[in-house]
Amino acid sequence: MSQKVTIAEAARRMGKAPQFVRLCMQRGLLPIGTATKTGKKNWNYYISPKLLDEYIGKENVDEQCD
């Protein structure tokens, strides 16, 4: 079983703020996992370690969801 990747860890590895990761995942602009709305203002996030590694390795992470 893969180790869980938190929003904070993904943000640290990407050199971005956690809010950047949350918003981009919610908008479907960050292909590293899924963001699922669970209530009016609540979200659950799953970040795939493999997808995160691939994204960081092949992309120069920039402000693409502004």
mmCIF file of the C-alpha atoms, coordinates in Angstrom:
data_MODEL
# 
_entry.id   MODEL 
# 
loop_
_atom_site.group_PDB 
_atom_site.id 
_atom_site.type_symbol 
_atom_site.label_atom_id 
_atom_site.label_alt_id 
_atom_site.label_comp_id 
_atom_site.label_asym_id 
_atom_site.label_entity_id 
_atom_site.label_seq_id 
_atom_site.pdbx_PDB_ins_code 
_atom_site.Cartn_x 
_atom_site.Cartn_y 
_atom_site.Cartn_z 
_atom_site.occupancy 
_atom_site.B_iso_or_equiv 
_atom_site.pdbx_formal_charge 
_atom_site.auth_seq_id 
_atom_site.auth_comp_id 
_atom_site.auth_asym_id 
_atom_site.auth_atom_id 
_atom_site.pdbx_PDB_model_num 
ATOM 1  C CA . MET A 1 1  ? 0.000   0.000  0.000   1.00 0.00 ? 1  MET A CA 1 
ATOM 2  C CA . SER A 1 2  ? 1.262   3.477  -0.922  1.00 0.00 ? 2  SER A CA 1 
ATOM 3  C CA . GLN A 1 3  ? 2.050   6.022  1.687   1.00 0.00 ? 3  GLN A CA 1 
ATOM 4  C CA . LYS A 1 4  ? -0.444  8.888  1.960   1.00 0.00 ? 4  LYS A CA 1 
ATOM 5  C CA . VAL A 1 5  ? 0.650   12.193 0.438   1.00 0.00 ? 5  VAL A CA 1 
ATOM 6  C CA . THR A 1 6  ? -0.827  15.201 2.200   1.00 0.00 ? 6  THR A CA 1 
ATOM 7  C CA . ILE A 1 7  ? -1.646  18.555 0.643   1.00 0.00 ? 7  ILE A CA 1 
ATOM 8  C CA . ALA A 1 8  ? 1.158   20.087 2.712   1.00 0.00 ? 8  ALA A CA 1 
ATOM 9  C CA . GLU A 1 9  ? 3.698   17.524 1.464   1.00 0.00 ? 9  GLU A CA 1 
ATOM 10 C CA . ALA A 1 10 ? 2.642   17.942 -2.185  1.00 0.00 ? 10 ALA A CA 1 
ATOM 11 C CA . ALA A 1 11 ? 2.844   21.727 -1.845  1.00 0.00 ? 11 ALA A CA 1 
ATOM 12 C CA . ARG A 1 12 ? 6.299   21.512 -0.260  1.00 0.00 ? 12 ARG A CA 1 
ATOM 13 C CA . ARG A 1 13 ? 7.580   19.224 -3.014  1.00 0.00 ? 13 ARG A CA 1 
ATOM 14 C CA . MET A 1 14 ? 6.157   21.509 -5.705  1.00 0.00 ? 14 MET A CA 1 
ATOM 15 C CA . GLY A 1 15 ? 7.419   24.704 -4.060  1.00 0.00 ? 15 GLY A CA 1 
ATOM 16 C CA . LYS A 1 16 ? 3.882   26.062 -3.847  1.00 0.00 ? 16 LYS A CA 1 
ATOM 17 C CA . ALA A 1 17 ? 1.418   27.044 -1.128  1.00 0.00 ? 17 ALA A CA 1 
ATOM 18 C CA . PRO A 1 18 ? -1.066  24.408 0.078   1.00 0.00 ? 18 PRO A CA 1 
ATOM 19 C CA . GLN A 1 19 ? -3.950  26.630 -1.112  1.00 0.00 ? 19 GLN A CA 1 
ATOM 20 C CA . PHE A 1 20 ? -2.505  26.548 -4.658  1.00 0.00 ? 20 PHE A CA 1 
ATOM 21 C CA . VAL A 1 21 ? -2.614  22.737 -4.610  1.00 0.00 ? 21 VAL A CA 1 
ATOM 22 C CA . ARG A 1 22 ? -6.164  22.651 -3.194  1.00 0.00 ? 22 ARG A CA 1 
ATOM 23 C CA . LEU A 1 23 ? -7.596  25.135 -5.692  1.00 0.00 ? 23 LEU A CA 1 
ATOM 24 C CA . CYS A 1 24 ? -5.886  23.590 -8.711  1.00 0.00 ? 24 CYS A CA 1 
ATOM 25 C CA . MET A 1 25 ? -7.084  20.123 -7.709  1.00 0.00 ? 25 MET A CA 1 
ATOM 26 C CA . GLN A 1 26 ? -10.637 21.396 -7.172  1.00 0.00 ? 26 GLN A CA 1 
ATOM 27 C CA . ARG A 1 27 ? -10.593 22.981 -10.644 1.00 0.00 ? 27 ARG A CA 1 
ATOM 28 C CA . GLY A 1 28 ? -9.173  19.832 -12.257 1.00 0.00 ? 28 GLY A CA 1 
ATOM 29 C CA . LEU A 1 29 ? -6.006  21.642 -13.339 1.00 0.00 ? 29 LEU A CA 1 
ATOM 30 C CA . LEU A 1 30 ? -3.509  19.612 -11.339 1.00 0.00 ? 30 LEU A CA 1 
ATOM 31 C CA . PRO A 1 31 ? -3.391  15.979 -12.522 1.00 0.00 ? 31 PRO A CA 1 
ATOM 32 C CA . ILE A 1 32 ? -1.956  14.446 -9.358  1.00 0.00 ? 32 ILE A CA 1 
ATOM 33 C CA . GLY A 1 33 ? -5.091  12.906 -7.845  1.00 0.00 ? 33 GLY A CA 1 
ATOM 34 C CA . THR A 1 34 ? -8.682  13.753 -7.075  1.00 0.00 ? 34 THR A CA 1 
ATOM 35 C CA . ALA A 1 35 ? -10.597 16.404 -5.164  1.00 0.00 ? 35 ALA A CA 1 
ATOM 36 C CA . THR A 1 36 ? -14.113 15.398 -4.137  1.00 0.00 ? 36 THR A CA 1 
ATOM 37 C CA . LYS A 1 37 ? -16.653 17.820 -2.723  1.00 0.00 ? 37 LYS A CA 1 
ATOM 38 C CA . THR A 1 38 ? -18.248 16.307 0.384   1.00 0.00 ? 38 THR A CA 1 
ATOM 39 C CA . GLY A 1 39 ? -20.398 19.187 1.556   1.00 0.00 ? 39 GLY A CA 1 
ATOM 40 C CA . LYS A 1 40 ? -21.165 22.825 0.951   1.00 0.00 ? 40 LYS A CA 1 
ATOM 41 C CA . LYS A 1 41 ? -17.578 23.889 1.709   1.00 0.00 ? 41 LYS A CA 1 
ATOM 42 C CA . ASN A 1 42 ? -15.799 20.598 2.447   1.00 0.00 ? 42 ASN A CA 1 
ATOM 43 C CA . TRP A 1 43 ? -13.447 18.699 0.140   1.00 0.00 ? 43 TRP A CA 1 
ATOM 44 C CA . ASN A 1 44 ? -11.545 15.425 0.361   1.00 0.00 ? 44 ASN A CA 1 
ATOM 45 C CA . TYR A 1 45 ? -8.277  15.051 -1.504  1.00 0.00 ? 45 TYR A CA 1 
ATOM 46 C CA . TYR A 1 46 ? -6.383  12.010 -2.710  1.00 0.00 ? 46 TYR A CA 1 
ATOM 47 C CA . ILE A 1 47 ? -2.890  12.606 -4.070  1.00 0.00 ? 47 ILE A CA 1 
ATOM 48 C CA . SER A 1 48 ? -1.273  9.722  -5.914  1.00 0.00 ? 48 SER A CA 1 
ATOM 49 C CA . PRO A 1 49 ? 2.426   9.416  -5.036  1.00 0.00 ? 49 PRO A CA 1 
ATOM 50 C CA . LYS A 1 50 ? 3.103   8.117  -8.557  1.00 0.00 ? 50 LYS A CA 1 
ATOM 51 C CA . LEU A 1 51 ? 1.196   10.918 -10.316 1.00 0.00 ? 51 LEU A CA 1 
ATOM 52 C CA . LEU A 1 52 ? 2.840   13.549 -8.117  1.00 0.00 ? 52 LEU A CA 1 
ATOM 53 C CA . ASP A 1 53 ? 6.317   12.194 -8.905  1.00 0.00 ? 53 ASP A CA 1 
ATOM 54 C CA . GLU A 1 54 ? 5.522   12.103 -12.624 1.00 0.00 ? 54 GLU A CA 1 
ATOM 55 C CA . TYR A 1 55 ? 4.084   15.630 -12.590 1.00 0.00 ? 55 TYR A CA 1 
ATOM 56 C CA . ILE A 1 56 ? 7.029   17.115 -10.735 1.00 0.00 ? 56 ILE A CA 1 
ATOM 57 C CA . GLY A 1 57 ? 9.473   15.257 -12.964 1.00 0.00 ? 57 GLY A CA 1 
ATOM 58 C CA . LYS A 1 58 ? 8.014   16.288 -16.303 1.00 0.00 ? 58 LYS A CA 1 
ATOM 59 C CA . GLU A 1 59 ? 6.537   19.711 -15.614 1.00 0.00 ? 59 GLU A CA 1 
ATOM 60 C CA . ASN A 1 60 ? 8.037   22.988 -14.608 1.00 0.00 ? 60 ASN A CA 1 
ATOM 61 C CA . VAL A 1 61 ? 5.326   23.769 -12.062 1.00 0.00 ? 61 VAL A CA 1 
ATOM 62 C CA . ASP A 1 62 ? 4.064   27.284 -12.693 1.00 0.00 ? 62 ASP A CA 1 
ATOM 63 C CA . GLU A 1 63 ? 0.997   29.337 -11.874 1.00 0.00 ? 63 GLU A CA 1 
ATOM 64 C CA . GLN A 1 64 ? -1.171  27.517 -14.420 1.00 0.00 ? 64 GLN A CA 1 
ATOM 65 C CA . CYS A 1 65 ? -4.435  27.757 -12.507 1.00 0.00 ? 65 CYS A CA 1 
ATOM 66 C CA . ASP A 1 66 ? -4.479  31.540 -12.088 1.00 0.00 ? 66 ASP A CA 1 
# 
